[in-house]
XYZ file of N, CA, C and O in Angstrom:
696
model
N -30.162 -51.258 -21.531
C -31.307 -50.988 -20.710
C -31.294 -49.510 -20.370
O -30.318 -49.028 -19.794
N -32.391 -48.742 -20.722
C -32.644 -47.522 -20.326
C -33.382 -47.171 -19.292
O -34.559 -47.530 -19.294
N -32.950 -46.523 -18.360
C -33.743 -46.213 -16.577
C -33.542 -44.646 -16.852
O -32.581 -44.107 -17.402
N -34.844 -43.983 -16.259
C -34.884 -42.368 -16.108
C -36.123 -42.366 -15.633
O -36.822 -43.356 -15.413
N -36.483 -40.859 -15.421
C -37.833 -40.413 -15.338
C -38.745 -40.390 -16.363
O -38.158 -41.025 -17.239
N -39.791 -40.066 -16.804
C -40.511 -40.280 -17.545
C -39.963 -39.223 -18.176
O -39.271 -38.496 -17.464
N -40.116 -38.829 -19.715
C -39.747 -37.584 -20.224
C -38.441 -37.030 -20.902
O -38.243 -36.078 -21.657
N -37.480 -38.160 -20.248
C -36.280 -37.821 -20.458
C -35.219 -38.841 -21.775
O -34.008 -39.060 -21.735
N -36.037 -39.198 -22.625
C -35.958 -39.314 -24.043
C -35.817 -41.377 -23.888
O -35.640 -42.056 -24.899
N -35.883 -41.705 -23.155
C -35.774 -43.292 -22.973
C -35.906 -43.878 -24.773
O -35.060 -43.952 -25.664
N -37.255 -44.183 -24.731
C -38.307 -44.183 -25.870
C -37.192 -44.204 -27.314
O -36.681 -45.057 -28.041
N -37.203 -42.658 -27.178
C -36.813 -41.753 -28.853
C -35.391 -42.102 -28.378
O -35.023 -42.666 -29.408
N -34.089 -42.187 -27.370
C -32.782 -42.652 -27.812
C -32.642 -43.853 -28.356
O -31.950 -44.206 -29.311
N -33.627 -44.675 -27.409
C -33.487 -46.239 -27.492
C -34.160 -46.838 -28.911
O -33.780 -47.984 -29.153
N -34.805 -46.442 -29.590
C -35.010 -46.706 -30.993
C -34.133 -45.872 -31.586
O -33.839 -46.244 -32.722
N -33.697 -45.045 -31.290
C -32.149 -44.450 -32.853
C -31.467 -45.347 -31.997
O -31.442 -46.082 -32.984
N -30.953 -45.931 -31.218
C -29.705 -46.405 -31.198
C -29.762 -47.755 -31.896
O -28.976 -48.234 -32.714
N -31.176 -48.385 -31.238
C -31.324 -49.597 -31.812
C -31.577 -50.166 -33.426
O -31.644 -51.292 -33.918
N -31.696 -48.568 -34.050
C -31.709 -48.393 -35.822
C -30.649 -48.540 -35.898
O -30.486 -49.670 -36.357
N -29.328 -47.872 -35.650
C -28.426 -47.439 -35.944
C -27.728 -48.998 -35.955
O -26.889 -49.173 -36.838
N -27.991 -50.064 -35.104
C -27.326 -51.230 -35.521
C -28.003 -52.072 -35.424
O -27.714 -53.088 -34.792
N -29.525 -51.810 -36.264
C -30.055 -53.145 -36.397
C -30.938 -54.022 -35.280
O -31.567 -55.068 -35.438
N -30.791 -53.397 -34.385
C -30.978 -54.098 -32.993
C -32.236 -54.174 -32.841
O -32.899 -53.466 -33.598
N -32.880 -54.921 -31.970
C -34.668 -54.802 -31.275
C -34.524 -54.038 -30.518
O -33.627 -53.919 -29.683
N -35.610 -53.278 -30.773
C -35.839 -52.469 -29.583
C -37.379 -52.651 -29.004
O -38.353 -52.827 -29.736
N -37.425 -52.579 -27.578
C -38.666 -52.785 -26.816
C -39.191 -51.524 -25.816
O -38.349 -50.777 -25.318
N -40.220 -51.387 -25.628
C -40.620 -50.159 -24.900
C -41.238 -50.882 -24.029
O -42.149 -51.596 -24.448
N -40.943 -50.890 -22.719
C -42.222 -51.784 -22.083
C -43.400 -51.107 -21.634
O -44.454 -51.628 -21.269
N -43.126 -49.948 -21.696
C -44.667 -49.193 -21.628
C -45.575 -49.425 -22.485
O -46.744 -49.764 -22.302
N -44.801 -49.164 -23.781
C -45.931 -49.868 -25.396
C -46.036 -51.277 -25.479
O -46.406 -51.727 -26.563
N -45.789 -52.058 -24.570
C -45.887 -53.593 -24.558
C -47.014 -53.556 -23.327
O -48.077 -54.167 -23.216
N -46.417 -52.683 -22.525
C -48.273 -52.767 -21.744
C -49.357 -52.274 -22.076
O -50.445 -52.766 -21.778
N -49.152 -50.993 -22.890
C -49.964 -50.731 -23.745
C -50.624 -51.334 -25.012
O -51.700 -50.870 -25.390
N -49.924 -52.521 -25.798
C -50.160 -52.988 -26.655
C -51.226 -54.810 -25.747
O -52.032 -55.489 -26.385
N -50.884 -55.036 -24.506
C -51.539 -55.980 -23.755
C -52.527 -55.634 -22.900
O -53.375 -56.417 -22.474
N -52.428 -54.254 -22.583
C -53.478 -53.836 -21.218
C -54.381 -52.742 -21.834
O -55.532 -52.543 -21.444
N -53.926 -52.217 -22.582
C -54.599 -51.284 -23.068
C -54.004 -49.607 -22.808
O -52.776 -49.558 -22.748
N -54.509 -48.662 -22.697
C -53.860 -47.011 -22.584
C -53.603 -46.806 -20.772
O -54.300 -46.715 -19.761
N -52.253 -46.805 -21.119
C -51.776 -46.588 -19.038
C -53.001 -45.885 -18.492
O -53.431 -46.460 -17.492
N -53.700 -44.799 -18.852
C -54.134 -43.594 -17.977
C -55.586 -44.890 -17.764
O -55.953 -45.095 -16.607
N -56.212 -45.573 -18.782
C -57.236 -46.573 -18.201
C -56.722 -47.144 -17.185
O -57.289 -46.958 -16.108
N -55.478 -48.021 -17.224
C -55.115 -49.110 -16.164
C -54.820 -48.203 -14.678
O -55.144 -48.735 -13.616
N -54.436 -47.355 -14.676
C -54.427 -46.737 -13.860
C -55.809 -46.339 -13.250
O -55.879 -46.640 -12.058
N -56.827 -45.792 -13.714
C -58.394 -45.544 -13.903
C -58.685 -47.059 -13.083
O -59.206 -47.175 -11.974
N -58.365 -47.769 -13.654
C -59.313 -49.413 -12.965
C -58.204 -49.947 -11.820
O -58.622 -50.210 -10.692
N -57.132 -50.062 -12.060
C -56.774 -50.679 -10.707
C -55.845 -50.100 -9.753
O -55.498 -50.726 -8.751
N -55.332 -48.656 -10.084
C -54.794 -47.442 -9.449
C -53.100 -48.090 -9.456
O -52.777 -49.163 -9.966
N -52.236 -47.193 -8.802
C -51.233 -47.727 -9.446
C -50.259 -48.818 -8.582
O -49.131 -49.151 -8.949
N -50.755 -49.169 -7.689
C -50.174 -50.244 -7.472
C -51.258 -51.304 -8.315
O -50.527 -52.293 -8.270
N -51.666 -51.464 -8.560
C -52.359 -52.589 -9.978
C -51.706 -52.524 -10.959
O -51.521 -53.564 -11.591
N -51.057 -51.110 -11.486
C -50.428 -50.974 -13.002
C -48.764 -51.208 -12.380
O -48.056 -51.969 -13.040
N -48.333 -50.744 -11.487
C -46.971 -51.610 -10.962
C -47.058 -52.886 -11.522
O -46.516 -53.144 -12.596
N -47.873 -53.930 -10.704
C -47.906 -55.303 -10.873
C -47.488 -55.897 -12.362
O -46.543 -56.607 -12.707
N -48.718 -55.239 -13.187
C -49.107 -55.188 -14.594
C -47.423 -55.117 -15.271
O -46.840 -56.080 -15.770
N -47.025 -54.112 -15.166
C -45.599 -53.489 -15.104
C -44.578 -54.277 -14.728
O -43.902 -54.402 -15.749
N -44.134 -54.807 -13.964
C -43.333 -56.085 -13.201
C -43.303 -57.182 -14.395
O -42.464 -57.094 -15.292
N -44.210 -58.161 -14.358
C -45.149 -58.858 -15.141
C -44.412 -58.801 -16.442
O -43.821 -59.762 -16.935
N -44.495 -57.539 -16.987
C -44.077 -57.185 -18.540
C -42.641 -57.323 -18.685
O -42.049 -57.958 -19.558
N -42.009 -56.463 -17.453
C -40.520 -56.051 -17.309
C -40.286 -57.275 -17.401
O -39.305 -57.501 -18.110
N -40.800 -58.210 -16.960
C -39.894 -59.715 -16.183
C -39.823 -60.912 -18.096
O -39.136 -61.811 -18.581
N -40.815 -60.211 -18.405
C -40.671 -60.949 -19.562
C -40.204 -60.608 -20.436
O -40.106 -61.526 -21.250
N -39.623 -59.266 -20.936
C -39.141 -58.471 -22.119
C -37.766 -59.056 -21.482
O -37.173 -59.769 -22.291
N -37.000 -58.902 -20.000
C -35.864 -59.191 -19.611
C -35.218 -60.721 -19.759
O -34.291 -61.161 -20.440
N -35.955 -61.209 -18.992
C -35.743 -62.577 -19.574
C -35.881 -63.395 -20.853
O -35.407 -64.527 -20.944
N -36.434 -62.889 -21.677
C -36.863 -63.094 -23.059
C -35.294 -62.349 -24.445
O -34.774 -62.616 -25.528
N -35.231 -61.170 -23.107
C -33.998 -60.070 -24.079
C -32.852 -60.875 -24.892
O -32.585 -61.851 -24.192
N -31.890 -60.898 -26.310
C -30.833 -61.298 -26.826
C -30.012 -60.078 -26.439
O -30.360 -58.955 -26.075
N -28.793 -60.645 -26.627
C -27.898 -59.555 -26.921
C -28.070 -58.719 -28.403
O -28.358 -59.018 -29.562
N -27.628 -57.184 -27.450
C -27.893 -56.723 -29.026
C -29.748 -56.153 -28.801
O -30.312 -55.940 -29.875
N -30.307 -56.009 -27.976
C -31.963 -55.633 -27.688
C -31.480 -54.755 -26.788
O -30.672 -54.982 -25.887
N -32.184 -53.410 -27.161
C -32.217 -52.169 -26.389
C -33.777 -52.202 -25.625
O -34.907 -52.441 -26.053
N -33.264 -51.859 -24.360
C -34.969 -52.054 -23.483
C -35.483 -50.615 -22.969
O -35.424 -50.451 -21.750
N -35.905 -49.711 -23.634
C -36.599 -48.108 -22.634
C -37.834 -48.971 -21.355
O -38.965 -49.456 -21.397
N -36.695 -48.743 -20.277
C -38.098 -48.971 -19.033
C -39.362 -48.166 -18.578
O -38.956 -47.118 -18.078
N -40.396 -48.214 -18.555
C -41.226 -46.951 -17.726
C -40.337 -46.151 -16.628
O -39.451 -46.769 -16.037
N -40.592 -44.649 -16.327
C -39.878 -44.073 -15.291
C -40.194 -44.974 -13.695
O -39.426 -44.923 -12.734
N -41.225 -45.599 -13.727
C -41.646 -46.300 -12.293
C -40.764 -48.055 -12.040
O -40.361 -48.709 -11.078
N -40.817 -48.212 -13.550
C -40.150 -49.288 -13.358
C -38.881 -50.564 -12.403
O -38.803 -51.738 -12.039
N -38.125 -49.285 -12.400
C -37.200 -49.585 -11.008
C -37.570 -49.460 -9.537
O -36.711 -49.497 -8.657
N -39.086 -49.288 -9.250
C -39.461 -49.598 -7.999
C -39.937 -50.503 -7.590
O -40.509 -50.541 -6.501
N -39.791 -51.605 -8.500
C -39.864 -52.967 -8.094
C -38.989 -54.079 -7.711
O -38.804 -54.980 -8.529
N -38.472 -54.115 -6.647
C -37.228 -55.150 -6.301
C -37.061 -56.103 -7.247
O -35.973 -55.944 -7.799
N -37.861 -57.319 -7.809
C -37.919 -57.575 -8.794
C -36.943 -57.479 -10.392
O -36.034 -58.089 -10.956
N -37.909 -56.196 -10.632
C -37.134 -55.612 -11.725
C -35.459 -55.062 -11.424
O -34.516 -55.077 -12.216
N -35.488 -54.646 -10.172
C -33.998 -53.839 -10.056
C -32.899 -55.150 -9.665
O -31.757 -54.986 -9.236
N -33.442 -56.235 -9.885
C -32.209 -57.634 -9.351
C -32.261 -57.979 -10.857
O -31.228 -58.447 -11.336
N -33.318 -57.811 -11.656
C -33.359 -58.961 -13.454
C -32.343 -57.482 -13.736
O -31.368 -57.758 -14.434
N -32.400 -56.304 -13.404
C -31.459 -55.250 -14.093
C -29.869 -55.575 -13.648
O -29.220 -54.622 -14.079
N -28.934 -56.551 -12.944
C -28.390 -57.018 -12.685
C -27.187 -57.089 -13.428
O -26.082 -56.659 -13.097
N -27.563 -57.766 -14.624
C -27.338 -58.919 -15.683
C -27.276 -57.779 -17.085
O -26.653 -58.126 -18.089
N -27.890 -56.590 -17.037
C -27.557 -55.728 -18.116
C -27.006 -54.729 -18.161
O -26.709 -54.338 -17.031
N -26.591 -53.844 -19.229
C -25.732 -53.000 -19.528
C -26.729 -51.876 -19.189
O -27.576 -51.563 -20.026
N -26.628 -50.944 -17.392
C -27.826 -50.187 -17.023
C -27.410 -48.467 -17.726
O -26.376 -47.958 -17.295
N -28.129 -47.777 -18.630
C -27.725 -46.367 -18.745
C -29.058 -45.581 -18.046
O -30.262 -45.773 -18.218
N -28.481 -44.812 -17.360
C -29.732 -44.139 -16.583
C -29.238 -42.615 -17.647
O -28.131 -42.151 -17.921
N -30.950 -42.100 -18.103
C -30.813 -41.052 -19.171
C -31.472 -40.113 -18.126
O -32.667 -40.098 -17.832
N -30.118 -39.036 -17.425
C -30.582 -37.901 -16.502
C -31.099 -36.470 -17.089
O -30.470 -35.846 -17.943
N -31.840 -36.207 -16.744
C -32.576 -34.582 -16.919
C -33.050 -33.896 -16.099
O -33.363 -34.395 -15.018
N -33.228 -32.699 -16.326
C -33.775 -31.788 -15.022
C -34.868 -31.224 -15.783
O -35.064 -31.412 -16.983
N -35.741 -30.339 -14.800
C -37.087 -30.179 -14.753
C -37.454 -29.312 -16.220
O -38.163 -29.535 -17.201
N -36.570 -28.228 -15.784
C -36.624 -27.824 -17.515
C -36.256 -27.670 -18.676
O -36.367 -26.648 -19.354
N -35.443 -29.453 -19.200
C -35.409 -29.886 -20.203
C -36.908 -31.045 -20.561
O -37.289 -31.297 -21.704
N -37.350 -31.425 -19.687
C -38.572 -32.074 -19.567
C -39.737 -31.530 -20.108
O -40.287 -31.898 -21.146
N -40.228 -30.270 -19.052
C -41.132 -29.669 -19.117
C -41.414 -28.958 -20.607
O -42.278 -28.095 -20.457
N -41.187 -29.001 -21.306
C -41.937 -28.292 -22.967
C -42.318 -30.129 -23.421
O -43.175 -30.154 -24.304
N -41.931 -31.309 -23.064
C -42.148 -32.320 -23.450
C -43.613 -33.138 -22.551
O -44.242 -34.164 -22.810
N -43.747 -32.047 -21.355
C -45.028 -32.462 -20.348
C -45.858 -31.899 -20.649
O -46.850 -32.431 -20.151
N -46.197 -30.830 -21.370
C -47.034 -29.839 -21.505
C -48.239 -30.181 -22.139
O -48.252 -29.679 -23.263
N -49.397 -30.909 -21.863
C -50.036 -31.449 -23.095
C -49.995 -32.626 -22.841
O -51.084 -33.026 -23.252
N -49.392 -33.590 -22.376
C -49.109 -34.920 -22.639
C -50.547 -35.905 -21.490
O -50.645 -36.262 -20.315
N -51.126 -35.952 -22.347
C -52.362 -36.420 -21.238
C -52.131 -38.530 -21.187
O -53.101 -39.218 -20.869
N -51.182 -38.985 -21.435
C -50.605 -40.251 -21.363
C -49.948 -40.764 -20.073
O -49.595 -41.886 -19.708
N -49.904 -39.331 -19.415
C -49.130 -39.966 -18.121
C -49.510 -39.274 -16.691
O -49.249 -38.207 -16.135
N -50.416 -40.678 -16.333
C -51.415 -40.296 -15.036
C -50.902 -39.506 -14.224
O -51.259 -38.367 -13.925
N -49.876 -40.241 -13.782
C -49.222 -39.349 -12.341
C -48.747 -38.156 -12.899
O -47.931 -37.749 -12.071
N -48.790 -37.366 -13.828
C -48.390 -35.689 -14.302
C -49.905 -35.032 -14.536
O -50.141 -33.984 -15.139
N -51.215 -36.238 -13.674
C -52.544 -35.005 -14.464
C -52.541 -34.455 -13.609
O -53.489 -33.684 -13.756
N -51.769 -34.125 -12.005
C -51.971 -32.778 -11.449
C -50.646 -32.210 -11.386
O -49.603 -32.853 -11.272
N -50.796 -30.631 -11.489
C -49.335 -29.867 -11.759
C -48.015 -30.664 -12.439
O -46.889 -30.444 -11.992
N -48.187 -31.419 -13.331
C -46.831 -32.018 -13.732
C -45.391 -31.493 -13.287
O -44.580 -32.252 -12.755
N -45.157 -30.313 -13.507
C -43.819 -29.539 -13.123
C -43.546 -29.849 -11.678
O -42.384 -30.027 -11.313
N -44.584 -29.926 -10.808
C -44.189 -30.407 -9.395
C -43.858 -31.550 -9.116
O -43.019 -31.862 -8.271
N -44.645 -32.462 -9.975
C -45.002 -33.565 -9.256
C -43.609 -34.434 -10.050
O -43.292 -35.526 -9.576
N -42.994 -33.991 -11.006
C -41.714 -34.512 -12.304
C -40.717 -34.555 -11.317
O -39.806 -35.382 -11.270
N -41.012 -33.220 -10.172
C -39.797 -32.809 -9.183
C -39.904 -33.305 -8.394
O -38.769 -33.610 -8.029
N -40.552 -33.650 -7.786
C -41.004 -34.754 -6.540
C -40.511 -36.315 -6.867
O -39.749 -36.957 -6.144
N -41.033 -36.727 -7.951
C -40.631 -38.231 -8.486
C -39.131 -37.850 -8.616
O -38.326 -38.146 -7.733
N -38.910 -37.426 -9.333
C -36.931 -37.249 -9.511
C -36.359 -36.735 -8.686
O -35.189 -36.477 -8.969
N -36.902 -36.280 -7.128
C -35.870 -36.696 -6.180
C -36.096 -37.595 -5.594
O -35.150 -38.205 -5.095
N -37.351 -38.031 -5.415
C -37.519 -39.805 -4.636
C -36.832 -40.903 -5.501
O -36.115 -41.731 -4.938
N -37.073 -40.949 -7.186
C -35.987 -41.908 -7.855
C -34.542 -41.853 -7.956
O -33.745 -42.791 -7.963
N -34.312 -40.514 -8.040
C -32.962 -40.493 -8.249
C -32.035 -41.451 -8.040
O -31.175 -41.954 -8.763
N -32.460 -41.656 -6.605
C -31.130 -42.872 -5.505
C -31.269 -44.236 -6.848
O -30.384 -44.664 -7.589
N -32.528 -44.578 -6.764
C -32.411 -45.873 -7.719
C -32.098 -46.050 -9.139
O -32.033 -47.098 -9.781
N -31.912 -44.809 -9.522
C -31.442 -44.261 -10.631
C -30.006 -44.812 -10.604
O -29.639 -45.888 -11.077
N -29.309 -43.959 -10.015
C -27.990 -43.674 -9.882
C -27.507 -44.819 -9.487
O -26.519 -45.230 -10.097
N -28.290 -45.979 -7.914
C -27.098 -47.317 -7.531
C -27.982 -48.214 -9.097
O -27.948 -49.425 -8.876
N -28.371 -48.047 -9.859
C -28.783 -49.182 -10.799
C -27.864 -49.160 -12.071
O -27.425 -50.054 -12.795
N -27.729 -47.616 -12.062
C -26.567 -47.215 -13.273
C -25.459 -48.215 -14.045
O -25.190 -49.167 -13.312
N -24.798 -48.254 -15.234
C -23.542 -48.660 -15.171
C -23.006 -47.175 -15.518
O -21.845 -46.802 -15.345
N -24.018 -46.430 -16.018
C -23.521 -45.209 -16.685
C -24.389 -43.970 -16.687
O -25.332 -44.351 -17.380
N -24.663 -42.668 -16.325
C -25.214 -41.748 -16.615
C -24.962 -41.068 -17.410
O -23.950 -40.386 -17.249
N -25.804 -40.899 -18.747
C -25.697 -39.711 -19.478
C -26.622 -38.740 -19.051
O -27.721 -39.104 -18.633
N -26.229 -37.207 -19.118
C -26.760 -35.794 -19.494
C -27.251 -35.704 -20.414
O -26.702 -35.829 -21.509
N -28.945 -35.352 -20.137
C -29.758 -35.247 -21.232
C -29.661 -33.186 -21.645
O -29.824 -32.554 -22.689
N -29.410 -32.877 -20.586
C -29.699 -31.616 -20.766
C -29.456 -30.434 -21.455
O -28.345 -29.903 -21.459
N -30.541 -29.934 -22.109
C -30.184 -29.059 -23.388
C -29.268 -30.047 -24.309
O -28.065 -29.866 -24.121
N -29.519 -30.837 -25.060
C -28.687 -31.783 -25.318
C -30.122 -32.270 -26.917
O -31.348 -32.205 -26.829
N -29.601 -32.535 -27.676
C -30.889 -33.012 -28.721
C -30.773 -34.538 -28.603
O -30.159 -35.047 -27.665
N -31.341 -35.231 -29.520
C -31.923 -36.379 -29.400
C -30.550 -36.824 -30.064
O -29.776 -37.480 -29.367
N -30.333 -36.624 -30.883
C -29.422 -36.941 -31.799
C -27.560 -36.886 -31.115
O -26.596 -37.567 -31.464
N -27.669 -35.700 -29.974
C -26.372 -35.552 -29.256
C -26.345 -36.433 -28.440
O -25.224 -36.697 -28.007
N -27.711 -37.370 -27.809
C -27.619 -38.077 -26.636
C -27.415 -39.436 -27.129
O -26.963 -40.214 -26.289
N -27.651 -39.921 -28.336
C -27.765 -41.070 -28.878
C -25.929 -41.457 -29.217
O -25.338 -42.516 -29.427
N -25.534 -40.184 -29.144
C -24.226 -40.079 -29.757
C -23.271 -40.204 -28.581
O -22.159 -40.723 -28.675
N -23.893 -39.581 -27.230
C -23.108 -40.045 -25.849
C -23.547 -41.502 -25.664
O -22.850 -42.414 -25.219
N -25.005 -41.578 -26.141
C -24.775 -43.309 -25.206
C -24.021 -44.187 -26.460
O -23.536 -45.168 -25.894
N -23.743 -44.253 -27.766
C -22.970 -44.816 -28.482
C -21.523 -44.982 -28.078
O -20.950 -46.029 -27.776
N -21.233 -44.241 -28.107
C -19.719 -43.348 -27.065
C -19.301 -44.552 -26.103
O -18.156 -45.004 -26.084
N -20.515 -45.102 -25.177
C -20.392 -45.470 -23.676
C -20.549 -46.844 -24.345
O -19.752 -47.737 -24.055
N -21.707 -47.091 -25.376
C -21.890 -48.630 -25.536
C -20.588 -49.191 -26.023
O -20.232 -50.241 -25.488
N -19.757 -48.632 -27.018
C -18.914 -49.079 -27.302
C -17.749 -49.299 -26.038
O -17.161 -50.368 -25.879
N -17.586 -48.378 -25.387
C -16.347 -48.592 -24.249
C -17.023 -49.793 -23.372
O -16.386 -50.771 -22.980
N -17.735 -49.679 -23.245
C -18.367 -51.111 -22.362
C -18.322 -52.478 -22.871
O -18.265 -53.517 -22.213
N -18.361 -52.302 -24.371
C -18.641 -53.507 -25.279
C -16.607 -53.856 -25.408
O -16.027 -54.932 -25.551
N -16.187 -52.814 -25.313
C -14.576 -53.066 -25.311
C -14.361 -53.496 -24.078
O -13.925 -54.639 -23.934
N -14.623 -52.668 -22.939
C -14.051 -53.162 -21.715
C -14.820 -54.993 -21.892
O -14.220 -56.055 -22.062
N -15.824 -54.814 -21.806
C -16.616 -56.437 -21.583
C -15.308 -57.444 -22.335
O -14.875 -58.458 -21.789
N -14.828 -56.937 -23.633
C -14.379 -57.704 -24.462
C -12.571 -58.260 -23.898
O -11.949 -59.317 -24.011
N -12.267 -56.947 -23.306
C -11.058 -57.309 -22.493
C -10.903 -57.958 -21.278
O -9.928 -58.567 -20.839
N -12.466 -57.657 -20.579
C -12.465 -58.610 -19.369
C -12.742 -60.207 -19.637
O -12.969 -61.085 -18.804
N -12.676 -60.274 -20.660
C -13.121 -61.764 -21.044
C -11.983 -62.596 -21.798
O -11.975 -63.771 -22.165
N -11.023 -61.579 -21.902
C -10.097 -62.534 -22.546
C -9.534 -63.162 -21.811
O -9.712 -62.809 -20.646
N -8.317 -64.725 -22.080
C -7.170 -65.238 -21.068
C -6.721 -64.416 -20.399
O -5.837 -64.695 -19.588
C-alpha cells in the first residue's frame, strides 16, 4: 500500500514494482476515474467532500477485494478517512515522502488535480504539513523520494518489501 502526497511518485513506483513481480497493481484514483469520471468534474459537481465519499467507497473495495501480492497507490487525500486509515491496518503501509521541490517540476501544468488549481507550490505545502502526521502514524515504512529517480525509489521500496516479507516470514514460524 502506497500513502503520500499527491506528486510524489505513488502511481509510477507502484506499477514498476508491481511489473517487476508480476503483481496487480491498482490506482484508486484511476478506478475513480475509470467509475466517476475525470476527478477535476467530480469535484466541479459535488465539491470535495462528495469526491471524499466517492473515494472511501472505492478505497473500501480495492482493500477488501486486495490478494496478496497487489500493490495499491492511494490518492494523496485518501488517508483522511477514518475508514480507510483502520482497512490500512491489515497492510504492508509505505508512505513515499517528498518535499516541495522534488514535486514541483511534476505540478507545473498538471490541470488533473483540483486542489493545486490555485498556486499549487503553496497549497502542496500546506497539504504536506496538515498530512504529514497521518502519513507517518500509518507508515510501516518511509521511503525518501528526494532527488531520487523513479527507478532508485522502486529499488528502496524493493529493499524494504523484501525485509518485511522476511521479517513476516520469521514471525510466523514455531
Amino acid at each position: 500500500m502506497l500513502i503520500g502526497l499527491m506528486a510524489t511518485g505513488k502511481s509510477t513506483v507502484g506499477r514498476r514494482i508491481a511489473s517487476r513481480h508480476g503483481w496487480r497493481f491498482v490506482d484508486t484514483d484511476a478506478a475513480i476515474v475509470d467509475r466517476h469520471g475525470p476527478i477535476p468534474a467530480i469535484f466541479a459537481e459535488v465539491g470535495e467532500p462528495g469526491f471524499r465519499r466517492l473515494e472511501a467507497g472505492i478505497v473500501s473495495e480495492v482493500l477488501t477485494a486486495a490478494e496478496p501480492g497487489t500493490v495499491i497507490s492511494l490518492g494523496g487525500g485518501a488517508v483522511l478517512n477514518e475508514g480507510t486509515r483502520r482497512l490500512l491496518g491489515s497492510a504492508f503501509v509505505v508512505f513515499l515522502d517528498a518535499d516541495l521541490l522534488t514535486v514541483l517540476p511534476r505540478l507545473s501544468g498538471d490541470t488533473g488535480r483540483p486542489l493545486l488549481a490555485q498556486d499549487p507550490g503553496e497549497t502542496w505545502a500546506r497539504l504536506e504539513q496538515e498530512r504529514r502526521p497521518l502519513y507517518e502514524a500509518l507508515a510501516d515504512t518511509v521511503i525518501d523520494t528526494r532527488n531520487a529517480s523513479e527507478e532508485a525509489v522502486a529499488d528502496r521500496l524493493e529493499i524494504r518489501l523484501r525485509n518485511h516479507i522476511l521479517t513476516e516470514d520469521k514471525d510466523q514460524r514455531p
